[in-house]
Amino acid sequence: MCQTRVKETITIFTNKAENSDMGRKERSDLKKKFYVVWKGRKTGIFTSWEECRSSVEGFSGAKYKSFPTEEEARQAFLQNGEKSEKMVPRFSPKAPISQSYIEDSLSVDASSSGNPGLMEYRGVSTRTGEILFSNGPMWGTNNIGEFLAIVHGLGYLKERNLNIPIYSDSATAIKWVKMKKANTSLPDTKESERVWKLIRRAEKWLSENDYDNPILKWDTDRWGEIKADFGRK
């Protein structure tokens, strides 16, 4: 009787630097690890912690574990983590995850000349500082600008199919986004007409769209000013 062996497909995500001679040389003295992600934005086997972290950080119920060899990682992935589940750490929103920020991310910030006053916001690549979008100036408050910047960022990333985190240094704005409402006392007047149109549009977008991008608080004390900072303090 002839038996047919079915080969299961496992996706292994490799760091781009590993494709270069320099990358291989730099890692020659390091103990290599393989990271299995059973539940995250991407599942499979990762060869770098940075890529694994971008898949699981901020993902509810993330399930993952590191292994010293590729074979062990493959076996664990095929077992779906049943034997290793108790050993798998999970991210908690209140727990510090890393001493450093995730470079492959979007950073947003706002600046205003008063409260209220002329306000503007922008989003930049955390890695390079390149400005990806901006808006303003318009009459509003700094918190409103931070809120609009996050929602603009969510829409920007969703249009491009990018599941990367968004950093903001405003706990208030992050809370408003989670509430799907800008809890501002700014009067709706002729002067603030433009910003109120954007607020309503942002709230509507939040009520009609889902997203997987983690919205993370930037740790200014540890990392310095957020990469999108306007430098006007």
Short mmCIF file of C-alpha atoms in Angstrom, two decimals:
data_model
loop_
_atom_site.label_atom_id
_atom_site.label_comp_id
_atom_site.label_asym_id
_atom_site.label_seq_id
_atom_site.Cartn_x
_atom_site.Cartn_y
_atom_site.Cartn_z
CA MET A 1 0.00 0.00 0.00
CA CYS A 2 1.37 3.39 -0.96
CA GLN A 3 1.19 6.10 1.67
CA THR A 4 1.25 9.77 0.77
CA ARG A 5 2.91 12.16 3.19
CA VAL A 6 1.28 15.56 3.39
CA LYS A 7 3.78 18.31 4.04
CA GLU A 8 2.44 21.17 6.14
CA THR A 9 3.39 24.69 5.12
CA ILE A 10 4.92 26.88 7.79
CA THR A 11 5.65 30.52 7.12
CA ILE A 12 9.07 31.59 8.37
CA PHE A 13 9.58 35.34 8.55
CA THR A 14 13.22 36.32 8.24
CA ASN A 15 14.84 39.62 9.02
CA LYS A 16 15.94 41.39 5.82
CA ALA A 17 19.38 42.01 7.30
CA GLU A 18 19.98 38.28 7.28
CA ASN A 19 20.21 38.38 3.51
CA SER A 20 23.41 40.41 3.64
CA ASP A 21 26.93 39.18 4.35
CA MET A 22 27.33 41.90 6.94
CA GLY A 23 24.15 40.82 8.71
CA ARG A 24 25.35 37.21 8.82
CA LYS A 25 28.73 38.26 10.18
CA GLU A 26 27.23 40.46 12.90
CA ARG A 27 25.07 37.59 14.11
CA SER A 28 27.76 34.91 13.95
CA ASP A 29 28.63 35.36 17.63
CA LEU A 30 25.04 35.71 18.81
CA LYS A 31 22.85 32.85 19.97
CA LYS A 32 20.10 32.67 17.39
CA LYS A 33 16.50 32.21 18.46
CA PHE A 34 13.35 31.33 16.58
CA TYR A 35 10.09 32.92 17.66
CA VAL A 36 6.83 31.04 17.16
CA VAL A 37 3.64 33.11 16.98
CA TRP A 38 0.47 31.05 17.28
CA LYS A 39 -1.79 34.06 17.69
CA GLY A 40 -0.95 37.58 16.47
CA ARG A 41 -1.23 39.92 13.52
CA LYS A 42 0.99 37.45 11.66
CA THR A 43 1.44 33.81 12.61
CA GLY A 44 4.41 31.60 11.85
CA ILE A 45 8.09 31.44 12.78
CA PHE A 46 10.14 34.63 13.08
CA THR A 47 13.93 34.86 13.16
CA SER A 48 14.13 38.22 14.95
CA TRP A 49 12.52 39.52 18.12
CA GLU A 50 11.74 42.88 16.50
CA GLU A 51 9.53 41.28 13.85
CA CYS A 52 7.91 38.94 16.37
CA ARG A 53 7.17 41.86 18.68
CA SER A 54 5.53 43.90 15.91
CA SER A 55 3.20 40.95 15.35
CA VAL A 56 2.16 40.44 18.98
CA GLU A 57 2.62 43.72 20.86
CA GLY A 58 -0.77 45.20 21.64
CA PHE A 59 -2.59 42.21 20.10
CA SER A 60 -5.27 40.92 22.48
CA GLY A 61 -4.52 37.35 23.60
CA ALA A 62 -1.22 37.17 21.74
CA LYS A 63 0.42 33.75 22.03
CA TYR A 64 4.09 33.21 21.28
CA LYS A 65 7.36 31.67 22.52
CA SER A 66 11.05 31.56 21.59
CA PHE A 67 12.99 28.37 20.78
CA PRO A 68 16.75 27.74 20.38
CA THR A 69 16.45 25.77 17.12
CA GLU A 70 14.36 25.95 13.99
CA GLU A 71 13.32 22.29 14.35
CA GLU A 72 11.95 22.86 17.85
CA ALA A 73 10.11 25.94 16.60
CA ARG A 74 8.59 23.97 13.72
CA GLN A 75 7.42 21.18 16.02
CA ALA A 76 5.95 23.65 18.50
CA PHE A 77 4.14 25.54 15.75
CA LEU A 78 2.61 22.31 14.41
CA GLN A 79 1.48 21.37 17.92
CA ASN A 80 -0.28 24.75 18.04
CA GLY A 81 1.33 25.57 21.37
CA GLU A 82 -0.70 23.00 23.31
CA LYS A 83 2.32 21.77 25.29
CA SER A 84 3.93 25.20 25.68
CA GLU A 85 0.90 27.37 26.40
CA LYS A 86 1.68 27.86 30.10
CA MET A 87 5.16 29.05 29.23
CA VAL A 88 4.02 31.67 26.75
CA PRO A 89 4.19 35.27 28.05
CA ARG A 90 1.40 37.64 27.17
CA PHE A 91 1.53 41.40 26.84
CA SER A 92 -0.32 43.44 29.40
CA PRO A 93 -1.25 47.05 28.58
CA LYS A 94 0.16 48.14 31.95
CA ALA A 95 3.38 46.13 31.80
CA PRO A 96 6.59 47.60 30.38
CA ILE A 97 7.41 45.57 27.28
CA SER A 98 10.77 46.84 26.18
CA GLN A 99 13.47 49.33 27.01
CA SER A 100 13.20 50.65 23.44
CA TYR A 101 10.49 51.66 21.02
CA ILE A 102 9.48 49.87 17.84
CA GLU A 103 11.16 51.59 14.90
CA ASP A 104 8.80 50.12 12.33
CA SER A 105 5.92 52.33 13.46
CA LEU A 106 4.14 55.63 12.95
CA SER A 107 4.58 58.54 15.38
CA VAL A 108 2.09 61.40 15.61
CA ASP A 109 2.08 64.72 17.42
CA ALA A 110 0.27 68.05 17.54
CA SER A 111 1.24 71.61 18.37
CA SER A 112 -0.88 74.62 19.27
CA SER A 113 -0.09 78.27 19.96
CA GLY A 114 -2.72 78.46 22.70
CA ASN A 115 -5.46 76.45 24.35
CA PRO A 116 -7.39 77.00 22.20
CA GLY A 117 -5.26 78.51 19.48
CA LEU A 118 -3.84 77.78 16.07
CA MET A 119 -3.19 74.03 16.00
CA GLU A 120 -1.60 71.61 13.56
CA TYR A 121 -0.67 67.95 13.60
CA ARG A 122 1.43 65.47 11.65
CA GLY A 123 2.51 61.86 11.37
CA VAL A 124 6.05 60.67 10.67
CA SER A 125 7.99 57.47 10.20
CA THR A 126 9.45 56.63 13.61
CA ARG A 127 12.47 55.08 11.91
CA THR A 128 13.39 57.91 9.52
CA GLY A 129 11.45 60.97 10.69
CA GLU A 130 9.93 61.36 7.21
CA ILE A 131 6.68 63.35 7.34
CA LEU A 132 3.91 61.09 6.00
CA PHE A 133 0.95 63.43 6.50
CA SER A 134 0.12 66.77 8.12
CA ASN A 135 -2.82 69.11 8.59
CA GLY A 136 -3.27 72.69 9.79
CA PRO A 137 -2.96 75.23 11.12
CA MET A 138 -6.58 75.52 12.27
CA TRP A 139 -8.32 76.76 15.41
CA GLY A 140 -8.39 74.08 18.11
CA THR A 141 -6.63 72.58 21.11
CA ASN A 142 -3.57 70.38 21.44
CA ASN A 143 -5.63 67.39 22.62
CA ILE A 144 -7.90 67.67 19.60
CA GLY A 145 -4.87 67.75 17.34
CA GLU A 146 -3.42 64.65 19.01
CA PHE A 147 -6.77 62.87 18.61
CA LEU A 148 -7.10 63.79 14.94
CA ALA A 149 -3.49 62.77 14.30
CA ILE A 150 -4.07 59.26 15.67
CA VAL A 151 -7.25 58.74 13.66
CA HIS A 152 -5.59 60.16 10.54
CA GLY A 153 -2.76 57.70 11.16
CA LEU A 154 -5.15 54.77 11.52
CA GLY A 155 -6.78 55.64 8.21
CA TYR A 156 -3.41 56.16 6.55
CA LEU A 157 -2.14 52.75 7.66
CA LYS A 158 -5.38 50.95 6.82
CA GLU A 159 -5.36 52.31 3.26
CA ARG A 160 -1.85 50.89 2.84
CA ASN A 161 -2.51 47.56 4.60
CA LEU A 162 0.16 48.28 7.23
CA ASN A 163 -0.27 46.56 10.60
CA ILE A 164 2.29 48.61 12.50
CA PRO A 165 1.87 50.47 15.81
CA ILE A 166 1.07 54.15 16.25
CA TYR A 167 2.87 56.11 18.96
CA SER A 168 1.35 59.16 20.65
CA ASP A 169 2.60 61.04 23.70
CA SER A 170 -0.97 62.06 24.64
CA ALA A 171 -2.74 59.73 27.07
CA THR A 172 -5.87 61.87 26.67
CA ALA A 173 -5.97 61.47 22.90
CA ILE A 174 -5.39 57.71 23.16
CA LYS A 175 -8.32 57.50 25.59
CA TRP A 176 -10.56 59.51 23.23
CA VAL A 177 -9.72 57.19 20.34
CA LYS A 178 -10.64 54.15 22.44
CA MET A 179 -13.90 55.90 23.39
CA LYS A 180 -14.41 56.75 19.69
CA LYS A 181 -15.26 60.27 20.76
CA ALA A 182 -13.35 63.52 21.25
CA ASN A 183 -14.42 64.59 24.74
CA THR A 184 -13.61 68.25 24.18
CA SER A 185 -15.27 71.38 25.51
CA LEU A 186 -14.17 73.49 22.54
CA PRO A 187 -17.17 75.62 21.45
CA ASP A 188 -18.53 74.86 17.99
CA THR A 189 -18.25 78.33 16.45
CA LYS A 190 -17.40 79.88 13.11
CA GLU A 191 -13.79 80.06 14.24
CA SER A 192 -13.61 76.35 15.06
CA GLU A 193 -15.83 75.19 12.19
CA ARG A 194 -12.99 73.49 10.29
CA VAL A 195 -11.71 71.47 13.23
CA TRP A 196 -15.22 70.38 14.21
CA LYS A 197 -15.77 68.99 10.73
CA LEU A 198 -12.61 66.93 11.16
CA ILE A 199 -13.66 65.79 14.63
CA ARG A 200 -17.02 64.53 13.37
CA ARG A 201 -15.37 62.83 10.42
CA ALA A 202 -12.84 61.14 12.74
CA GLU A 203 -15.56 59.94 15.12
CA LYS A 204 -17.55 58.58 12.19
CA TRP A 205 -14.47 56.74 10.87
CA LEU A 206 -13.88 55.16 14.29
CA SER A 207 -17.48 53.99 14.53
CA GLU A 208 -17.42 52.43 11.05
CA ASN A 209 -13.93 50.90 10.90
CA ASP A 210 -11.99 48.18 12.70
CA TYR A 211 -8.21 48.21 12.99
CA ASP A 212 -5.48 45.98 14.40
CA ASN A 213 -2.80 48.65 14.85
CA PRO A 214 -1.71 49.01 18.49
CA ILE A 215 -1.92 52.59 19.75
CA LEU A 216 0.99 52.95 22.16
CA LYS A 217 1.99 55.65 24.63
CA TRP A 218 5.36 57.19 23.81
CA ASP A 219 7.69 57.13 26.83
CA THR A 220 9.17 60.63 26.71
CA ASP A 221 11.19 60.18 29.91
CA ARG A 222 12.97 57.15 28.47
CA TRP A 223 13.13 57.93 24.74
CA GLY A 224 13.11 61.73 24.54
CA GLU A 225 10.65 63.74 22.48
CA ILE A 226 8.42 61.78 20.13
CA LYS A 227 9.75 61.65 16.56
CA ALA A 228 6.84 63.74 15.26
CA ASP A 229 7.53 66.54 17.75
CA PHE A 230 7.38 70.07 16.32
CA GLY A 231 10.24 71.27 18.54
CA ARG A 232 8.45 74.41 19.73
CA LYS A 233 8.61 73.90 23.49
#
